Amino acid sequence: MTERSTAPATEHRSGAATRASARPTTRASARPTTRPATRLGEPGPDLAAAPYRHRWVALVALLTAEAMNLLDATIVQVAGPVVHADLGGPAAAIPWYSAAYTLAFALGLLTAARLGDIAGRRRVFRIGVAAFALTSLACALAPTGGALIGLRAAQGAAAALIVPQTFGLIRAMFDGDELPRALGTIGPVMGLSAVLGPVLGGVLTHADLFGSSWRAVFLVNLVPAAAVLAIAPRLREDRAPVRPRLDPAGTVLAMAGTALLVCPLTAGTGAPSGTAWAAAGLGALVLAGFVAHQRRAAAAGRSPLVEPSLLRGRAFPAALATSTLFFAVMNGVMITVVLHLELGLHTGPLTAGLTLLPWSAGLAVASWAAGSRLVPRYGSRVLHAGVATLAVGLAAAALAYRAAPAGHYPPGLPFALALAGLGVGLFTPPFFTAALRGVRPQETGSAAGLLNAVQQLGGTLGVAVVGGVYLTGAGSGQAAAPAAQHALAAAGALLAVTVPAAWAMTAGGRAGRRAPAGRVGDAR
């Protein structure tokens, strides 16, 4: 790792302008694949006059790939019981139809992000999309539950190659005012994908297209993957300005720590046991050792897996904590709704999926309004309004469960989920802009890998903790509705912890790295 220059931004601009003057100025001259180390939203001195002409088509391809991969993290949730009925095996295997994907996804993100820095993000992105399509087809053809779990892990590893490249490729193609707008599209896509997964899984499984039953939830990936591969040559190649090396020791520590943290919490069908929490605690210690190793590697002049500079100050670490907690709440609420309807009321996957549809609709409307209208005017205050709105939605959902007669569908639940979806939609666009506003090109791969890894980690923890509260209550003879209320209370407690983390993230940039007032991309 090389230390970044601490020279003022004017020196970066003057140096870049000198380099630009030495290049031909004809329209045919190629734009470089790396750029000066500018802050998020700061237009490159030689790029503002000639924006990359394929950037919007390329953005659609990137967002499609992002959605496709994140959908698969949740699409099997409502289809899991149907898969088990068809393939057989122990009931404890049902959570692993989703957890195998999520775990491999989280384990591979940091290494995949570094591979993009080294080999080129477009190249790694295309390899990942092709591998994802092939593993999706293999999952659809799985003959046994054990084979499906193994193939889901391979599919998650392919997804890990794709998602971290999105941030760097967007930054390679957009500048100025367009860059925060383009980055702001990632949050809504990630949120919608996570919520629409159970909806799409329920609809496809219930539809039983051509007798495909649950296999359709994997076959649906083939068409968008083919479309993304067709557009991928229009992406601009991008890699880190200073080519790093892989960090084998750091990779082993990161994978071991994450596995110890996640695996025990998803191994059962109820609340995690004491042994599971002990293993998770050991995983947290291993991850602390990973952080120490990264700092030592950087101090010794080696290339760490994660740029330690990202963890200086409070802004980016607070963003990681905010992402972990927020996605834990979101996934925890979704699994609670699904478990209550399918296990508690025996309504089936279609009803469970459609009940989450108002949340998706609210998220889509609020994301559009936040990205196009609210964030440019009010900045990161929209993020905090989103957290507050989500809290009101959770309280309304708890009241809907309380008001419904025992054993009956709560009629007020869809309206409460719509309100909660509005909160999620208000949160996501300003979050990713604020989280990435101080990230420099050399840190892009690490930042992308970390943000996506903690999202998957948070989602898994939300399912384990919030879903575990519901299953523990229902398993102890408690009625379904009160068990759901207790699970929502647990989600509300996690959301309360999110509030100070979000304030720490948006209160200011990292020490020594604040953008000048008025600069595009400053989300304050």
Short mmCIF file of C-alpha atoms in Angstrom, two decimals:
data_model
loop_
_atom_site.label_atom_id
_atom_site.label_comp_id
_atom_site.label_asym_id
_atom_site.label_seq_id
_atom_site.Cartn_x
_atom_site.Cartn_y
_atom_site.Cartn_z
CA MET A 1 0.00 0.00 0.00
CA THR A 2 1.31 3.48 -0.74
CA GLU A 3 0.39 6.50 1.31
CA ARG A 4 -1.77 9.08 -0.40
CA SER A 5 -0.45 12.58 -0.78
CA THR A 6 -1.65 15.11 1.75
CA ALA A 7 -1.20 17.99 -0.69
CA PRO A 8 -4.14 20.34 -1.19
CA ALA A 9 -6.71 19.51 -3.82
CA THR A 10 -5.43 22.37 -6.00
CA GLU A 11 -2.14 20.54 -6.44
CA HIS A 12 -3.99 17.40 -7.58
CA ARG A 13 -5.90 19.45 -10.10
CA SER A 14 -2.89 21.29 -11.44
CA GLY A 15 -0.94 18.06 -11.78
CA ALA A 16 -3.80 16.39 -13.58
CA ALA A 17 -4.17 19.37 -15.89
CA THR A 18 -0.49 19.14 -16.80
CA ARG A 19 -0.90 15.49 -17.68
CA ALA A 20 -4.03 16.25 -19.65
CA SER A 21 -2.25 18.88 -21.74
CA ALA A 22 0.28 16.30 -22.88
CA ARG A 23 -2.43 14.08 -24.40
CA PRO A 24 -3.99 14.58 -27.82
CA THR A 25 -7.21 16.60 -27.65
CA THR A 26 -8.96 14.99 -30.58
CA ARG A 27 -12.34 13.31 -30.10
CA ALA A 28 -10.73 9.97 -30.93
CA SER A 29 -8.30 10.16 -28.03
CA ALA A 30 -9.01 7.51 -25.41
CA ARG A 31 -10.00 8.53 -21.93
CA PRO A 32 -7.68 7.03 -19.28
CA THR A 33 -8.85 4.07 -17.25
CA THR A 34 -7.61 5.64 -14.01
CA ARG A 35 -8.17 9.12 -12.70
CA PRO A 36 -6.59 11.57 -10.27
CA ALA A 37 -7.45 10.97 -6.65
CA THR A 38 -10.43 13.29 -6.39
CA ARG A 39 -13.11 13.28 -3.74
CA LEU A 40 -16.54 11.93 -4.45
CA GLY A 41 -18.46 14.34 -6.64
CA GLU A 42 -15.41 16.45 -7.62
CA PRO A 43 -15.28 16.67 -11.42
CA GLY A 44 -12.06 15.52 -13.03
CA PRO A 45 -10.25 18.44 -14.69
CA ASP A 46 -9.89 16.78 -18.08
CA LEU A 47 -13.11 14.76 -18.09
CA ALA A 48 -15.95 17.25 -17.51
CA ALA A 49 -16.11 18.35 -21.15
CA ALA A 50 -16.41 14.82 -22.59
CA PRO A 51 -18.56 12.50 -20.44
CA TYR A 52 -18.46 8.84 -21.29
CA ARG A 53 -21.19 8.36 -23.88
CA HIS A 54 -22.24 4.83 -22.88
CA ARG A 55 -22.52 5.66 -19.18
CA TRP A 56 -26.31 5.44 -18.76
CA VAL A 57 -26.69 2.16 -20.66
CA ALA A 58 -23.77 0.78 -18.68
CA LEU A 59 -25.40 1.94 -15.44
CA VAL A 60 -28.54 -0.03 -16.29
CA ALA A 61 -26.41 -3.15 -16.77
CA LEU A 62 -24.60 -2.64 -13.48
CA LEU A 63 -27.83 -2.08 -11.55
CA THR A 64 -29.44 -5.12 -13.20
CA ALA A 65 -26.53 -7.30 -12.11
CA GLU A 66 -26.67 -5.80 -8.61
CA ALA A 67 -30.40 -6.48 -8.35
CA MET A 68 -30.05 -10.00 -9.73
CA ASN A 69 -27.45 -10.94 -7.14
CA LEU A 70 -29.17 -9.34 -4.16
CA LEU A 71 -32.54 -10.83 -5.12
CA ASP A 72 -31.02 -14.28 -4.77
CA ALA A 73 -30.06 -13.53 -1.18
CA THR A 74 -33.76 -13.54 -0.18
CA ILE A 75 -35.69 -15.15 -3.05
CA VAL A 76 -35.53 -18.62 -1.51
CA GLN A 77 -36.96 -17.56 1.86
CA VAL A 78 -40.59 -18.24 0.99
CA ALA A 79 -39.75 -21.07 -1.45
CA GLY A 80 -37.65 -22.97 1.12
CA PRO A 81 -40.48 -25.14 2.51
CA VAL A 82 -41.51 -26.10 -1.03
CA VAL A 83 -37.90 -27.01 -1.89
CA HIS A 84 -37.72 -29.18 1.22
CA ALA A 85 -40.99 -30.95 0.37
CA ASP A 86 -39.66 -31.76 -3.10
CA LEU A 87 -36.04 -32.70 -2.37
CA GLY A 88 -36.43 -34.11 1.14
CA GLY A 89 -33.73 -34.13 3.77
CA PRO A 90 -33.74 -32.78 7.34
CA ALA A 91 -35.79 -29.68 8.15
CA ALA A 92 -32.61 -28.03 9.50
CA ALA A 93 -31.43 -27.77 5.88
CA ILE A 94 -34.13 -25.21 5.00
CA PRO A 95 -32.28 -22.13 6.38
CA TRP A 96 -29.16 -23.20 4.52
CA TYR A 97 -30.83 -22.83 1.12
CA SER A 98 -30.46 -19.09 1.78
CA ALA A 99 -27.59 -19.09 4.27
CA ALA A 100 -25.15 -20.97 2.01
CA TYR A 101 -25.55 -18.24 -0.60
CA THR A 102 -25.29 -15.37 1.89
CA LEU A 103 -22.27 -16.84 3.66
CA ALA A 104 -20.28 -17.47 0.46
CA PHE A 105 -21.32 -14.01 -0.72
CA ALA A 106 -20.04 -12.33 2.45
CA LEU A 107 -16.84 -14.41 2.59
CA GLY A 108 -15.85 -13.59 -0.97
CA LEU A 109 -16.64 -9.87 -1.10
CA LEU A 110 -13.40 -8.43 0.26
CA THR A 111 -11.15 -10.67 -1.85
CA ALA A 112 -13.30 -10.07 -4.94
CA ALA A 113 -13.08 -6.33 -4.40
CA ARG A 114 -9.29 -6.56 -4.30
CA LEU A 115 -9.28 -8.71 -7.45
CA GLY A 116 -11.11 -5.89 -9.22
CA ASP A 117 -8.42 -3.45 -8.07
CA ILE A 118 -5.73 -5.75 -9.48
CA ALA A 119 -7.14 -7.36 -12.64
CA GLY A 120 -9.65 -4.70 -13.69
CA ARG A 121 -13.22 -4.29 -12.49
CA ARG A 122 -14.87 -4.82 -15.86
CA ARG A 123 -13.01 -8.10 -16.40
CA VAL A 124 -13.88 -9.47 -12.96
CA PHE A 125 -17.48 -8.25 -13.37
CA ARG A 126 -17.95 -10.15 -16.64
CA ILE A 127 -16.42 -13.34 -15.23
CA GLY A 128 -18.74 -13.08 -12.23
CA VAL A 129 -21.90 -12.60 -14.32
CA ALA A 130 -21.07 -15.60 -16.51
CA ALA A 131 -20.35 -17.76 -13.44
CA PHE A 132 -23.57 -16.58 -11.79
CA ALA A 133 -25.64 -17.60 -14.82
CA LEU A 134 -24.06 -21.06 -14.92
CA THR A 135 -24.49 -21.69 -11.20
CA SER A 136 -28.11 -20.48 -11.36
CA LEU A 137 -28.82 -23.08 -14.03
CA ALA A 138 -27.08 -25.72 -11.93
CA CYS A 139 -29.19 -24.79 -8.87
CA ALA A 140 -32.36 -25.19 -10.96
CA LEU A 141 -31.25 -28.71 -11.88
CA ALA A 142 -30.15 -29.75 -8.36
CA PRO A 143 -31.23 -33.35 -7.64
CA THR A 144 -30.91 -33.28 -3.82
CA GLY A 145 -31.02 -30.80 -0.97
CA GLY A 146 -27.33 -31.28 -0.23
CA ALA A 147 -26.39 -30.61 -3.83
CA LEU A 148 -28.52 -27.46 -3.83
CA ILE A 149 -26.77 -26.15 -0.71
CA GLY A 150 -23.36 -26.66 -2.32
CA LEU A 151 -24.46 -25.03 -5.57
CA ARG A 152 -25.97 -22.11 -3.66
CA ALA A 153 -22.55 -21.55 -2.08
CA ALA A 154 -20.97 -21.51 -5.55
CA GLN A 155 -23.65 -19.08 -6.71
CA GLY A 156 -22.88 -16.79 -3.75
CA ALA A 157 -19.17 -16.86 -4.61
CA ALA A 158 -20.02 -15.78 -8.17
CA ALA A 159 -22.19 -12.97 -6.81
CA ALA A 160 -19.26 -11.80 -4.69
CA LEU A 161 -17.24 -11.26 -7.88
CA ILE A 162 -19.93 -8.96 -9.30
CA VAL A 163 -21.23 -6.63 -6.63
CA PRO A 164 -18.02 -4.92 -5.37
CA GLN A 165 -17.11 -3.85 -8.90
CA THR A 166 -20.26 -1.72 -9.28
CA PHE A 167 -19.02 1.24 -7.24
CA GLY A 168 -15.70 1.53 -9.04
CA LEU A 169 -17.21 1.14 -12.51
CA ILE A 170 -19.77 3.86 -11.80
CA ARG A 171 -17.05 6.21 -10.59
CA ALA A 172 -15.05 5.47 -13.75
CA MET A 173 -17.93 6.60 -16.00
CA PHE A 174 -19.56 9.50 -14.14
CA ASP A 175 -18.30 12.87 -12.94
CA GLY A 176 -19.53 16.10 -11.44
CA ASP A 177 -23.21 16.40 -10.63
CA GLU A 178 -23.95 13.04 -12.27
CA LEU A 179 -21.72 11.00 -9.96
CA PRO A 180 -23.79 11.39 -6.75
CA ARG A 181 -26.96 10.80 -8.79
CA ALA A 182 -25.54 7.58 -10.25
CA LEU A 183 -24.28 6.35 -6.88
CA GLY A 184 -27.63 7.27 -5.36
CA THR A 185 -29.34 4.68 -7.55
CA ILE A 186 -27.48 1.84 -5.81
CA GLY A 187 -29.29 2.22 -2.50
CA PRO A 188 -32.84 1.94 -3.88
CA VAL A 189 -31.84 -1.01 -6.07
CA MET A 190 -30.30 -2.80 -3.09
CA GLY A 191 -33.30 -2.12 -0.88
CA LEU A 192 -35.88 -3.07 -3.51
CA SER A 193 -33.97 -6.23 -4.41
CA ALA A 194 -33.86 -7.36 -0.79
CA VAL A 195 -37.60 -6.75 -0.34
CA LEU A 196 -38.74 -8.06 -3.72
CA GLY A 197 -36.86 -11.34 -3.29
CA PRO A 198 -39.53 -13.00 -1.11
CA VAL A 199 -42.32 -11.49 -3.26
CA LEU A 200 -40.86 -12.84 -6.50
CA GLY A 201 -40.01 -16.16 -4.87
CA GLY A 202 -43.59 -16.60 -3.67
CA VAL A 203 -45.13 -15.64 -7.01
CA LEU A 204 -42.85 -17.88 -9.10
CA THR A 205 -43.20 -20.86 -6.78
CA HIS A 206 -47.00 -20.54 -6.67
CA ALA A 207 -47.26 -20.06 -10.45
CA ASP A 208 -45.47 -23.39 -11.12
CA LEU A 209 -44.54 -22.26 -14.65
CA PHE A 210 -44.29 -25.28 -16.96
CA GLY A 211 -44.17 -27.49 -13.88
CA SER A 212 -40.96 -25.83 -12.70
CA SER A 213 -42.22 -25.11 -9.16
CA TRP A 214 -39.35 -23.73 -7.02
CA ARG A 215 -36.79 -24.22 -9.81
CA ALA A 216 -38.15 -21.10 -11.53
CA VAL A 217 -36.59 -18.90 -8.82
CA PHE A 218 -33.19 -19.83 -10.27
CA LEU A 219 -34.10 -20.03 -13.96
CA VAL A 220 -35.35 -16.43 -13.81
CA ASN A 221 -31.72 -15.28 -13.56
CA LEU A 222 -30.73 -16.49 -17.02
CA VAL A 223 -32.39 -13.76 -19.11
CA PRO A 224 -31.08 -10.74 -17.16
CA ALA A 225 -27.62 -12.32 -16.96
CA ALA A 226 -27.55 -12.70 -20.74
CA ALA A 227 -28.65 -9.07 -21.17
CA VAL A 228 -25.93 -7.84 -18.81
CA LEU A 229 -23.25 -9.84 -20.64
CA ALA A 230 -24.42 -8.32 -23.93
CA ILE A 231 -24.01 -4.77 -22.54
CA ALA A 232 -20.84 -5.44 -20.53
CA PRO A 233 -18.41 -4.58 -23.37
CA ARG A 234 -19.70 -0.99 -23.14
CA LEU A 235 -18.41 -0.69 -19.58
CA ARG A 236 -15.19 1.26 -19.14
CA GLU A 237 -12.36 -0.76 -17.66
CA ASP A 238 -11.19 0.52 -14.30
CA ARG A 239 -8.68 -0.55 -11.67
CA ALA A 240 -6.90 0.94 -8.67
CA PRO A 241 -4.42 3.74 -9.55
CA VAL A 242 -1.72 1.86 -7.60
CA ARG A 243 -1.92 -1.88 -8.25
CA PRO A 244 -2.10 -3.73 -4.90
CA ARG A 245 -1.32 -7.36 -4.16
CA LEU A 246 -3.45 -10.05 -2.61
CA ASP A 247 -3.22 -10.54 1.16
CA PRO A 248 -3.46 -14.32 1.84
CA ALA A 249 -3.17 -14.05 5.63
CA GLY A 250 -5.75 -11.28 5.76
CA THR A 251 -8.07 -13.27 3.50
CA VAL A 252 -7.90 -16.33 5.80
CA LEU A 253 -8.55 -14.23 8.91
CA ALA A 254 -11.49 -12.42 7.29
CA MET A 255 -13.08 -15.64 6.05
CA ALA A 256 -12.55 -17.51 9.35
CA GLY A 257 -13.93 -14.65 11.42
CA THR A 258 -16.97 -14.16 9.21
CA ALA A 259 -17.69 -17.91 9.10
CA LEU A 260 -17.49 -18.19 12.90
CA LEU A 261 -19.75 -15.18 13.26
CA VAL A 262 -22.41 -16.18 10.72
CA CYS A 263 -22.55 -20.00 10.52
CA PRO A 264 -23.57 -20.79 14.11
CA LEU A 265 -26.31 -18.15 14.05
CA THR A 266 -27.95 -19.65 10.97
CA ALA A 267 -27.45 -23.33 11.79
CA GLY A 268 -30.77 -23.93 13.51
CA THR A 269 -34.42 -23.17 12.90
CA GLY A 270 -35.01 -21.34 16.18
CA ALA A 271 -33.18 -18.88 18.38
CA PRO A 272 -29.38 -19.33 18.37
CA SER A 273 -28.03 -21.47 21.22
CA GLY A 274 -25.46 -20.45 23.79
CA THR A 275 -22.80 -22.35 21.86
CA ALA A 276 -23.74 -20.45 18.71
CA TRP A 277 -23.36 -17.11 20.46
CA ALA A 278 -20.00 -18.22 21.89
CA ALA A 279 -18.77 -19.13 18.41
CA ALA A 280 -20.05 -15.78 17.13
CA GLY A 281 -18.10 -14.03 19.89
CA LEU A 282 -14.96 -15.93 18.86
CA GLY A 283 -15.61 -14.82 15.28
CA ALA A 284 -15.78 -11.20 16.42
CA LEU A 285 -12.38 -11.62 18.13
CA VAL A 286 -10.89 -13.12 14.97
CA LEU A 287 -12.23 -10.16 12.98
CA ALA A 288 -10.61 -7.80 15.50
CA GLY A 289 -7.38 -9.66 14.86
CA PHE A 290 -7.97 -9.18 11.14
CA VAL A 291 -8.17 -5.41 11.64
CA ALA A 292 -4.93 -5.42 13.61
CA HIS A 293 -3.26 -7.51 10.90
CA GLN A 294 -4.36 -5.04 8.23
CA ARG A 295 -2.82 -2.15 10.13
CA ARG A 296 0.46 -4.02 10.61
CA ALA A 297 0.56 -4.95 6.93
CA ALA A 298 0.06 -1.34 5.91
CA ALA A 299 2.73 -0.15 8.36
CA ALA A 300 5.18 -2.71 6.91
CA GLY A 301 4.56 -1.48 3.36
CA ARG A 302 2.62 -4.56 2.25
CA SER A 303 -0.75 -4.53 0.48
CA PRO A 304 -3.54 -5.18 3.00
CA LEU A 305 -6.86 -6.69 1.97
CA VAL A 306 -8.68 -3.59 3.26
CA GLU A 307 -7.25 -0.10 3.12
CA PRO A 308 -6.76 0.81 6.82
CA SER A 309 -7.22 4.49 5.94
CA LEU A 310 -10.92 3.75 5.52
CA LEU A 311 -11.18 3.03 9.24
CA ARG A 312 -9.58 6.28 10.38
CA GLY A 313 -11.90 8.78 11.93
CA ARG A 314 -15.55 7.97 12.54
CA ALA A 315 -17.50 8.52 9.31
CA PHE A 316 -16.85 5.30 7.38
CA PRO A 317 -16.77 2.98 10.43
CA ALA A 318 -20.08 4.56 11.49
CA ALA A 319 -21.42 3.89 7.98
CA LEU A 320 -20.46 0.21 8.35
CA ALA A 321 -22.26 0.01 11.70
CA THR A 322 -25.30 1.80 10.28
CA SER A 323 -25.48 -0.56 7.30
CA THR A 324 -25.16 -3.66 9.51
CA LEU A 325 -27.91 -2.56 11.87
CA PHE A 326 -30.26 -1.18 9.23
CA PHE A 327 -30.19 -4.29 7.05
CA ALA A 328 -30.58 -6.45 10.15
CA VAL A 329 -33.83 -4.59 10.86
CA MET A 330 -35.03 -4.85 7.27
CA ASN A 331 -34.35 -8.58 6.88
CA GLY A 332 -35.56 -9.33 10.38
CA VAL A 333 -38.93 -7.70 9.71
CA MET A 334 -39.29 -9.54 6.40
CA ILE A 335 -38.59 -12.94 7.89
CA THR A 336 -41.00 -12.22 10.75
CA VAL A 337 -43.83 -11.44 8.32
CA VAL A 338 -43.07 -14.56 6.27
CA LEU A 339 -42.83 -16.86 9.30
CA HIS A 340 -46.02 -15.50 10.87
CA LEU A 341 -48.06 -15.91 7.69
CA GLU A 342 -46.67 -19.25 6.50
CA LEU A 343 -46.08 -21.02 9.81
CA GLY A 344 -48.47 -19.19 12.09
CA LEU A 345 -51.49 -18.68 9.79
CA HIS A 346 -50.63 -21.30 7.11
CA THR A 347 -51.44 -18.89 4.28
CA GLY A 348 -48.87 -20.17 1.76
CA PRO A 349 -45.98 -18.49 -0.10
CA LEU A 350 -48.10 -16.35 -2.42
CA THR A 351 -49.90 -14.53 0.39
CA ALA A 352 -46.64 -14.03 2.24
CA GLY A 353 -44.97 -12.61 -0.85
CA LEU A 354 -47.86 -10.31 -1.75
CA THR A 355 -48.12 -9.00 1.81
CA LEU A 356 -44.61 -7.57 1.39
CA LEU A 357 -45.57 -5.88 -1.89
CA PRO A 358 -46.75 -2.60 -0.24
CA TRP A 359 -43.35 -2.34 1.41
CA SER A 360 -41.72 -2.65 -2.02
CA ALA A 361 -44.07 -0.05 -3.48
CA GLY A 362 -43.42 2.40 -0.65
CA LEU A 363 -39.69 1.85 -1.00
CA ALA A 364 -39.78 2.50 -4.75
CA VAL A 365 -41.82 5.73 -4.45
CA ALA A 366 -39.75 7.12 -1.57
CA SER A 367 -36.45 6.19 -3.25
CA TRP A 368 -37.42 8.07 -6.39
CA ALA A 369 -38.58 11.10 -4.42
CA ALA A 370 -35.49 11.09 -2.22
CA GLY A 371 -33.00 10.69 -5.06
CA SER A 372 -34.56 13.20 -7.45
CA ARG A 373 -36.09 15.81 -5.13
CA LEU A 374 -35.37 15.54 -1.43
CA VAL A 375 -31.67 14.69 -1.11
CA PRO A 376 -30.49 17.51 -3.44
CA ARG A 377 -32.45 19.96 -1.29
CA TYR A 378 -32.16 18.60 2.25
CA GLY A 379 -29.05 16.38 2.13
CA SER A 380 -28.50 13.78 4.82
CA ARG A 381 -31.49 14.99 6.84
CA VAL A 382 -33.52 12.77 4.53
CA LEU A 383 -31.62 9.76 5.89
CA HIS A 384 -32.68 10.54 9.45
CA ALA A 385 -36.26 11.15 8.33
CA GLY A 386 -36.17 7.67 6.80
CA VAL A 387 -35.11 6.07 10.09
CA ALA A 388 -37.92 7.89 11.91
CA THR A 389 -40.50 6.86 9.29
CA LEU A 390 -39.39 3.23 9.49
CA ALA A 391 -39.79 3.36 13.29
CA VAL A 392 -43.36 4.61 12.89
CA GLY A 393 -44.04 1.83 10.37
CA LEU A 394 -42.76 -0.83 12.77
CA ALA A 395 -44.97 0.54 15.55
CA ALA A 396 -47.98 0.50 13.19
CA ALA A 397 -47.23 -3.12 12.25
CA ALA A 398 -47.12 -4.12 15.91
CA LEU A 399 -50.49 -2.42 16.44
CA ALA A 400 -51.90 -4.25 13.40
CA TYR A 401 -50.90 -7.59 14.93
CA ARG A 402 -52.35 -6.55 18.28
CA ALA A 403 -55.70 -5.47 16.78
CA ALA A 404 -56.24 -8.59 14.64
CA PRO A 405 -58.36 -11.42 16.08
CA ALA A 406 -56.35 -14.47 17.11
CA GLY A 407 -55.57 -16.73 14.16
CA HIS A 408 -56.71 -14.17 11.57
CA TYR A 409 -54.80 -12.18 8.97
CA PRO A 410 -54.06 -8.65 10.30
CA PRO A 411 -55.81 -6.33 7.80
CA GLY A 412 -53.77 -3.30 8.84
CA LEU A 413 -50.43 -5.01 8.18
CA PRO A 414 -50.05 -4.06 4.48
CA PHE A 415 -50.63 -0.39 5.29
CA ALA A 416 -48.07 -0.49 8.09
CA LEU A 417 -45.55 -2.18 5.79
CA ALA A 418 -46.16 0.49 3.14
CA LEU A 419 -45.22 3.13 5.71
CA ALA A 420 -42.15 1.16 6.73
CA GLY A 421 -41.20 0.87 3.05
CA LEU A 422 -41.38 4.66 2.72
CA GLY A 423 -38.85 4.87 5.55
CA VAL A 424 -36.49 2.41 3.87
CA GLY A 425 -36.79 4.30 0.58
CA LEU A 426 -35.99 7.63 2.24
CA PHE A 427 -32.96 6.10 3.94
CA THR A 428 -31.15 4.30 1.13
CA PRO A 429 -30.30 7.02 -1.47
CA PRO A 430 -28.62 9.44 0.98
CA PHE A 431 -26.94 6.61 2.86
CA PHE A 432 -24.72 5.38 0.04
CA THR A 433 -23.86 8.89 -1.11
CA ALA A 434 -22.88 9.88 2.43
CA ALA A 435 -20.99 6.62 3.06
CA LEU A 436 -18.87 7.01 -0.09
CA ARG A 437 -18.39 10.77 -0.17
CA GLY A 438 -14.84 10.69 1.25
CA VAL A 439 -13.67 7.50 -0.48
CA ARG A 440 -10.74 7.93 -2.85
CA PRO A 441 -10.04 5.78 -5.95
CA GLN A 442 -7.39 3.68 -4.17
CA GLU A 443 -9.96 2.84 -1.49
CA THR A 444 -12.90 2.11 -3.79
CA GLY A 445 -12.53 -1.67 -3.91
CA SER A 446 -12.13 -1.98 -0.14
CA ALA A 447 -15.06 0.37 0.51
CA ALA A 448 -17.34 -1.51 -1.87
CA GLY A 449 -16.39 -4.88 -0.43
CA LEU A 450 -16.87 -3.72 3.16
CA LEU A 451 -20.24 -2.07 2.56
CA ASN A 452 -21.62 -5.12 0.79
CA ALA A 453 -20.10 -7.56 3.29
CA VAL A 454 -21.65 -5.83 6.31
CA GLN A 455 -24.98 -5.63 4.48
CA GLN A 456 -24.99 -9.41 4.07
CA LEU A 457 -23.78 -9.85 7.63
CA GLY A 458 -26.49 -7.55 8.93
CA GLY A 459 -29.17 -9.34 6.95
CA THR A 460 -28.06 -12.70 8.32
CA LEU A 461 -27.96 -11.42 11.89
CA GLY A 462 -31.41 -9.89 11.47
CA VAL A 463 -32.84 -13.22 10.37
CA ALA A 464 -31.12 -14.99 13.28
CA VAL A 465 -31.98 -12.49 16.01
CA VAL A 466 -35.39 -11.09 15.01
CA GLY A 467 -36.57 -14.31 13.37
CA GLY A 468 -35.24 -16.24 16.35
CA VAL A 469 -37.38 -14.13 18.70
CA TYR A 470 -40.49 -15.08 16.71
CA LEU A 471 -39.63 -18.78 16.49
CA THR A 472 -38.79 -18.97 20.18
CA GLY A 473 -42.12 -17.41 21.12
CA ALA A 474 -44.13 -19.54 18.72
CA GLY A 475 -42.27 -22.68 19.76
CA SER A 476 -43.01 -22.06 23.43
CA GLY A 477 -46.75 -22.15 22.82
CA GLN A 478 -47.18 -18.40 22.46
CA ALA A 479 -49.81 -17.29 19.93
CA ALA A 480 -48.51 -16.25 16.52
CA ALA A 481 -49.50 -12.57 16.74
CA PRO A 482 -47.84 -11.89 20.14
CA ALA A 483 -44.71 -13.68 18.93
CA ALA A 484 -44.66 -11.37 15.91
CA GLN A 485 -45.09 -8.33 18.16
CA HIS A 486 -42.09 -9.39 20.25
CA ALA A 487 -40.01 -9.88 17.10
CA LEU A 488 -40.96 -6.39 15.89
CA ALA A 489 -39.96 -5.03 19.30
CA ALA A 490 -36.53 -6.64 18.83
CA ALA A 491 -36.29 -5.00 15.38
CA GLY A 492 -37.23 -1.67 16.95
CA ALA A 493 -34.42 -2.04 19.50
CA LEU A 494 -31.92 -2.61 16.68
CA LEU A 495 -33.29 0.43 14.87
CA ALA A 496 -32.82 2.53 18.01
CA VAL A 497 -29.12 1.60 18.03
CA THR A 498 -28.97 2.62 14.37
CA VAL A 499 -29.82 6.24 15.24
CA PRO A 500 -26.51 7.25 16.91
CA ALA A 501 -24.51 5.38 14.27
CA ALA A 502 -26.30 7.28 11.51
CA TRP A 503 -25.68 10.61 13.24
CA ALA A 504 -21.99 9.79 13.63
CA MET A 505 -21.79 8.94 9.93
CA THR A 506 -23.37 12.19 8.74
CA ALA A 507 -22.01 14.61 11.35
CA GLY A 508 -18.88 15.22 9.28
CA GLY A 509 -16.22 13.63 7.08
CA ARG A 510 -13.22 11.75 8.37
CA ALA A 511 -10.53 13.83 9.91
CA GLY A 512 -8.58 15.68 7.30
CA ARG A 513 -10.78 14.49 4.47
CA ARG A 514 -13.83 16.76 4.45
CA ALA A 515 -14.88 18.11 1.13
CA PRO A 516 -14.99 21.90 0.85
CA ALA A 517 -18.37 23.45 1.55
CA GLY A 518 -20.70 23.37 -1.38
CA ARG A 519 -18.90 20.61 -3.21
CA VAL A 520 -21.10 18.22 -5.10
CA GLY A 521 -21.37 14.96 -3.22
CA ASP A 522 -21.25 16.48 0.22
CA ALA A 523 -24.32 14.88 1.65
CA ARG A 524 -24.53 17.12 4.67
#
